[in-house]
């Protein structure tokens, strides 16, 4: 069984503030240590549960957050974004995806850094329902026949994912600063929390046959609300139907619908013909930059527990 371990960042153990998710900062360099430790426990769990191949897909921002040299070397690693065969690269032979360190949907009150796909959107709807990323990415993976079987993240994010994908195994991660700045108590919390990651990942892989691809009802109507109508004007170079800050498009599959969402998010019409060389360049650029040109980590006094 080939298991994909997808990594976001916000929902990682050890992370309590936005700056730890902002690429290039010393606090983010600490956040990467946290994420890498979480991901390693999920890799271990996947192997414990019976996976014979594990590939980590790094997804936050430009997609190079895990510390590659500290990752469990049994797992493959894919950073950055792609066009073909999918946004996540070559996922065709994945049997199951475990999604580490997720966050809540755009507009979720009191949530940690809530957004759906990208911070420019205040809401993303599919067929009239406000969706979280596990519905967008889960629906996209679902159209490739791949189930999501595990998520970790703050409680509300896990609840949102579970409402859409009731079969998933979950681990709740606290986002309060005090949880991570209380010395020995914090160290125990991290050790126990990551042990839960390992166990839940193993259970998900053991029960892989009960994990279902998430299939949204077709045809699909997408609506992305930008935070302002100026943003909508700037990003909608595609003449998608627009009224004020809301942009709409229809799609006959999630693959088609998600491609259109990515056109709107990442590729102005003029740039679109150059998207392949552009992404190739960006992947190489950030692989080198985030591996060799990084700040010294600032954990703000927190003990690192791997
Ligand atoms: Zn993220």
Coordinates of C-alpha atoms and ligand atoms in Angstrom, one line a residue:
X1 CA 0.0 0.0 0.0
X2 CA 1.3 3.4 -1.0
X3 CA 0.4 6.1 1.6
X4 CA 0.6 9.8 0.9
X5 CA 1.4 11.9 4.0
X6 CA 0.2 15.4 3.1
X7 CA 1.5 18.2 5.3
X8 CA 0.0 21.6 5.9
X9 CA 1.5 23.6 8.8
X10 CA -1.0 25.6 10.9
X11 CA -2.3 22.5 12.7
X12 CA 1.0 21.2 13.9
X13 CA 1.8 20.4 17.5
X14 CA 4.0 23.2 18.9
X15 CA 2.6 26.0 16.8
X16 CA 0.5 28.7 18.4
X17 CA 1.0 31.8 16.4
X18 CA 0.7 33.0 12.8
X19 CA 4.3 34.0 12.5
X20 CA 5.4 30.4 12.9
X21 CA 3.6 29.7 9.6
X22 CA 5.1 32.6 7.7
X23 CA 7.8 31.4 5.4
X24 CA 11.3 32.9 5.9
X25 CA 10.9 34.0 9.5
X26 CA 13.0 32.6 12.4
X27 CA 9.7 31.5 14.0
X28 CA 8.7 29.6 10.9
X29 CA 12.1 27.8 11.0
X30 CA 11.0 26.6 14.5
X31 CA 7.5 25.8 13.0
X32 CA 9.3 23.5 10.5
X33 CA 10.9 21.6 13.3
X34 CA 7.5 21.1 14.8
X35 CA 5.9 20.0 11.5
X36 CA 8.8 17.6 10.7
X37 CA 8.4 15.9 14.1
X38 CA 4.6 15.5 13.5
X39 CA 5.1 14.2 10.0
X40 CA 7.8 11.7 11.2
X41 CA 5.3 10.2 13.7
X42 CA 2.6 9.9 11.0
X43 CA 5.2 8.2 8.7
X44 CA 6.0 5.8 11.5
X45 CA 2.3 5.1 12.1
X46 CA 1.7 4.5 8.3
X47 CA 4.5 1.8 8.3
X48 CA 3.2 0.4 11.6
X49 CA -0.2 0.1 10.0
X50 CA 1.1 -1.8 7.0
X51 CA 2.1 0.7 4.4
X52 CA 4.9 -0.5 2.2
X53 CA 5.6 2.9 0.6
X54 CA 5.1 6.3 2.1
X55 CA 5.5 9.7 0.2
X56 CA 5.4 13.0 2.0
X57 CA 3.7 15.8 0.0
X58 CA 4.4 19.2 1.4
X59 CA 1.5 21.6 0.7
X60 CA 1.7 24.8 2.8
X61 CA 2.4 28.0 0.8
X62 CA 5.1 27.2 -1.8
X63 CA 5.3 23.7 -0.5
X64 CA 8.7 23.4 1.1
X65 CA 8.3 23.4 4.9
X66 CA 9.4 20.0 6.2
X67 CA 13.1 19.8 7.1
X68 CA 14.0 17.3 4.4
X69 CA 17.3 16.1 6.1
X70 CA 15.4 15.4 9.3
X71 CA 12.5 13.5 7.7
X72 CA 12.3 9.7 8.2
X73 CA 14.5 8.6 5.3
X74 CA 12.2 5.6 4.5
X75 CA 9.6 8.1 3.1
X76 CA 9.9 9.9 -0.3
X77 CA 9.4 13.6 -0.4
X78 CA 7.6 15.8 -2.9
X79 CA 7.7 19.6 -2.4
X80 CA 6.0 22.4 -4.4
X81 CA 3.1 22.5 -6.7
X82 CA 2.4 20.9 -10.1
X83 CA 0.1 20.9 -13.1
X84 CA 0.1 17.3 -14.2
X85 CA -0.9 14.6 -13.5
X86 CA -2.2 16.6 -10.5
X87 CA -1.7 19.7 -8.4
X88 CA 0.0 17.5 -5.8
X89 CA 2.3 15.8 -8.4
X90 CA 2.1 12.1 -9.4
X91 CA -0.5 10.8 -7.0
X92 CA -1.9 8.1 -9.3
X93 CA -0.7 5.1 -7.3
X94 CA -1.6 6.5 -3.9
X95 CA -4.0 4.3 -2.0
X96 CA -4.6 6.6 1.0
X97 CA -3.8 10.1 2.1
X98 CA -3.1 11.1 5.7
X99 CA -3.4 14.9 6.1
X100 CA -1.2 16.4 8.9
X101 CA -1.6 19.8 10.5
X102 CA -4.7 21.2 8.9
X103 CA -6.6 24.4 9.8
X104 CA -10.2 25.6 9.7
X105 CA -12.2 26.9 6.7
X106 CA -12.3 30.6 5.8
X107 CA -14.6 32.6 8.0
X108 CA -14.5 30.1 11.0
X109 CA -14.9 32.3 14.1
X110 CA -12.1 32.1 16.7
X111 CA -10.1 29.7 14.7
X112 CA -6.3 29.7 14.2
X113 CA -5.4 31.2 10.8
X114 CA -8.6 30.0 9.1
X115 CA -8.6 30.0 5.3
X116 CA -9.7 27.9 2.4
X117 CA -7.0 27.3 -0.2
X118 CA -5.5 30.8 0.0
X119 CA -5.8 33.9 2.2
X120 CA -7.4 36.1 -0.5
X121 CA -10.7 34.2 -0.1
X122 CA -13.2 35.0 2.7
X123 CA -15.3 32.0 1.7
X124 CA -15.2 29.2 -0.8
X125 CA -18.5 27.5 -1.6
X126 CA -19.2 24.4 -3.6
X127 CA -22.9 23.7 -4.5
X128 CA -23.9 26.4 -2.1
X129 CA -22.0 25.0 0.9
X130 CA -19.2 26.8 2.6
X131 CA -16.3 24.3 2.4
X132 CA -13.1 23.6 4.2
X133 CA -9.9 22.4 2.5
X134 CA -10.5 18.8 3.3
X135 CA -13.7 19.1 1.1
X136 CA -11.8 20.8 -1.7
X137 CA -8.6 18.7 -1.6
X138 CA -10.5 15.6 -0.4
X139 CA -13.0 16.0 -3.3
X140 CA -10.1 16.5 -5.7
X141 CA -8.3 13.4 -4.4
X142 CA -11.7 11.6 -4.4
X143 CA -12.0 12.1 -8.2
X144 CA -8.7 10.4 -8.5
X145 CA -10.1 7.6 -6.4
X146 CA -8.0 8.4 -3.3
X147 CA -9.5 8.5 0.2
X148 CA -8.4 10.8 3.0
X149 CA -8.1 8.7 6.1
X150 CA -6.6 10.9 8.8
X151 CA -6.4 14.5 9.8
X152 CA -4.7 16.4 12.7
X153 CA -5.2 20.0 13.6
X154 CA -7.1 22.2 16.0
X155 CA -10.5 21.0 17.2
X156 CA -12.7 23.0 14.9
X157 CA -10.7 22.1 11.9
X158 CA -10.9 18.4 12.8
X159 CA -14.7 18.8 13.3
X160 CA -15.1 20.4 9.9
X161 CA -13.1 17.6 8.2
X162 CA -15.0 14.9 10.1
X163 CA -18.4 16.3 9.2
X164 CA -17.5 15.9 5.5
X165 CA -15.4 12.7 5.9
X166 CA -17.0 10.8 8.9
X167 CA -14.7 7.8 8.5
X168 CA -11.4 9.6 9.2
X169 CA -9.1 9.0 12.1
X170 CA -8.3 12.3 13.9
X171 CA -6.0 13.9 16.4
X172 CA -6.8 17.2 18.0
X173 CA -3.9 19.7 18.5
X174 CA -4.1 22.6 20.9
X175 CA -3.3 26.1 19.7
X176 CA -2.8 27.9 23.0
X177 CA 0.6 29.4 23.7
X178 CA 0.5 28.1 27.4
X179 CA 0.3 24.6 26.1
X180 CA 3.8 24.9 24.7
X181 CA 5.5 27.2 27.1
X182 CA 4.9 25.3 30.4
X183 CA 8.2 23.4 30.6
X184 CA 7.9 19.7 31.6
X185 CA 4.1 19.7 31.2
X186 CA 4.5 21.0 27.6
X187 CA 7.1 18.4 26.9
X188 CA 4.8 15.6 28.0
X189 CA 1.9 17.1 26.0
X190 CA 4.1 17.0 22.9
X191 CA 5.3 13.5 23.5
X192 CA 1.8 12.2 24.1
X193 CA 0.3 14.2 21.2
X194 CA 2.7 12.8 18.7
X195 CA 2.2 9.3 20.0
X196 CA -1.5 9.9 19.2
X197 CA -0.5 10.9 15.7
X198 CA 1.4 7.6 15.2
X199 CA -1.5 5.5 16.6
X200 CA -4.2 7.2 14.6
X201 CA -2.1 7.0 11.4
X202 CA -1.6 3.3 12.0
X203 CA -5.3 2.7 12.6
X204 CA -6.2 4.6 9.5
X205 CA -3.8 2.5 7.3
X206 CA -5.0 -0.7 9.0
X207 CA -8.6 0.3 8.2
X208 CA -7.8 1.6 4.7
X209 CA -10.5 -0.4 3.1
X210 CA -13.1 1.5 5.2
X211 CA -11.8 4.9 4.0
X212 CA -13.8 6.2 1.1
X213 CA -12.9 8.6 -1.7
X214 CA -14.9 11.8 -1.0
X215 CA -17.1 12.3 -4.0
X216 CA -19.0 15.6 -4.4
X217 CA -22.3 15.5 -6.4
X218 CA -21.8 16.7 -10.0
X219 CA -22.2 19.1 -11.7
X220 CA -20.3 21.5 -9.4
X221 CA -20.9 25.1 -8.9
X222 CA -18.0 26.9 -7.3
X223 CA -18.3 30.3 -5.6
X224 CA -15.2 32.0 -4.3
X225 CA -15.7 35.2 -2.3
X226 CA -12.6 37.4 -2.2
X227 CA -11.9 39.5 0.9
X228 CA -12.6 42.7 -1.2
X229 CA -14.0 43.4 -4.7
X230 CA -10.7 45.0 -5.6
X231 CA -9.0 41.6 -5.1
X232 CA -11.7 39.9 -7.1
X233 CA -11.2 42.4 -10.0
X234 CA -7.4 41.8 -9.8
X235 CA -7.5 38.0 -9.7
X236 CA -10.4 37.3 -12.0
X237 CA -8.4 37.7 -15.3
X238 CA -10.4 34.8 -16.6
X239 CA -13.8 36.4 -17.1
X240 CA -15.4 34.0 -14.7
X241 CA -18.9 35.3 -13.7
X242 CA -18.4 37.9 -11.1
X243 CA -20.6 40.1 -8.9
X244 CA -18.8 42.3 -6.5
X245 CA -16.3 40.2 -4.5
X246 CA -18.0 36.9 -5.5
X247 CA -16.7 34.9 -8.5
X248 CA -18.5 31.8 -9.8
X249 CA -17.8 29.0 -12.2
X250 CA -19.2 25.6 -13.0
X251 CA -17.3 22.3 -13.5
X252 CA -18.2 18.8 -14.4
X253 CA -15.5 17.3 -12.1
X254 CA -13.4 18.4 -9.1
X255 CA -10.4 18.1 -11.3
X256 CA -11.8 20.7 -13.7
X257 CA -13.3 22.8 -10.8
X258 CA -10.0 22.8 -8.8
X259 CA -8.0 23.7 -12.0
X260 CA -10.2 26.7 -12.4
X261 CA -9.8 27.6 -8.7
X262 CA -6.0 27.5 -9.3
X263 CA -6.3 29.6 -12.4
X264 CA -8.1 32.2 -10.3
X265 CA -5.6 31.9 -7.4
X266 CA -2.2 31.5 -9.0
X267 CA -2.3 32.1 -12.8
X268 CA -3.3 35.4 -14.4
X269 CA -4.4 34.6 -18.0
X270 CA -1.2 36.2 -19.4
X271 CA 1.0 33.9 -17.3
X272 CA -1.0 30.8 -17.8
X273 CA 0.9 29.5 -20.9
X274 CA 4.1 29.7 -18.9
X275 CA 2.8 27.9 -15.9
X276 CA 4.8 24.7 -16.3
X277 CA 8.3 26.3 -16.6
X278 CA 7.2 28.8 -13.9
X279 CA 6.3 26.0 -11.4
X280 CA 9.5 24.1 -12.3
X281 CA 11.5 27.2 -11.5
X282 CA 9.6 27.9 -8.3
X283 CA 10.1 24.3 -7.1
X284 CA 13.8 24.4 -7.6
X285 CA 14.2 27.9 -6.3
X286 CA 12.3 27.2 -3.0
X287 CA 13.9 23.7 -2.6
X288 CA 17.3 25.4 -2.6
X289 CA 16.3 28.5 -0.6
X290 CA 14.4 26.6 2.1
X291 CA 17.2 24.0 2.4
X292 CA 20.3 26.1 2.4
X293 CA 19.4 29.8 3.1
X294 CA 17.3 29.7 6.2
X295 CA 17.3 31.7 9.4
X296 CA 18.3 30.3 12.8
X297 CA 15.2 28.9 14.4
X298 CA 13.5 31.0 17.1
X299 CA 11.4 28.8 19.3
X300 CA 10.8 31.7 21.7
X301 CA 12.0 29.6 24.6
X302 CA 10.0 26.4 23.9
X303 CA 11.8 23.1 24.2
X304 CA 12.0 21.2 20.9
X305 CA 10.7 17.7 21.2
X306 CA 11.1 15.4 18.2
Ligands
LIG1 ZN1 -1.1 26.0 5.4

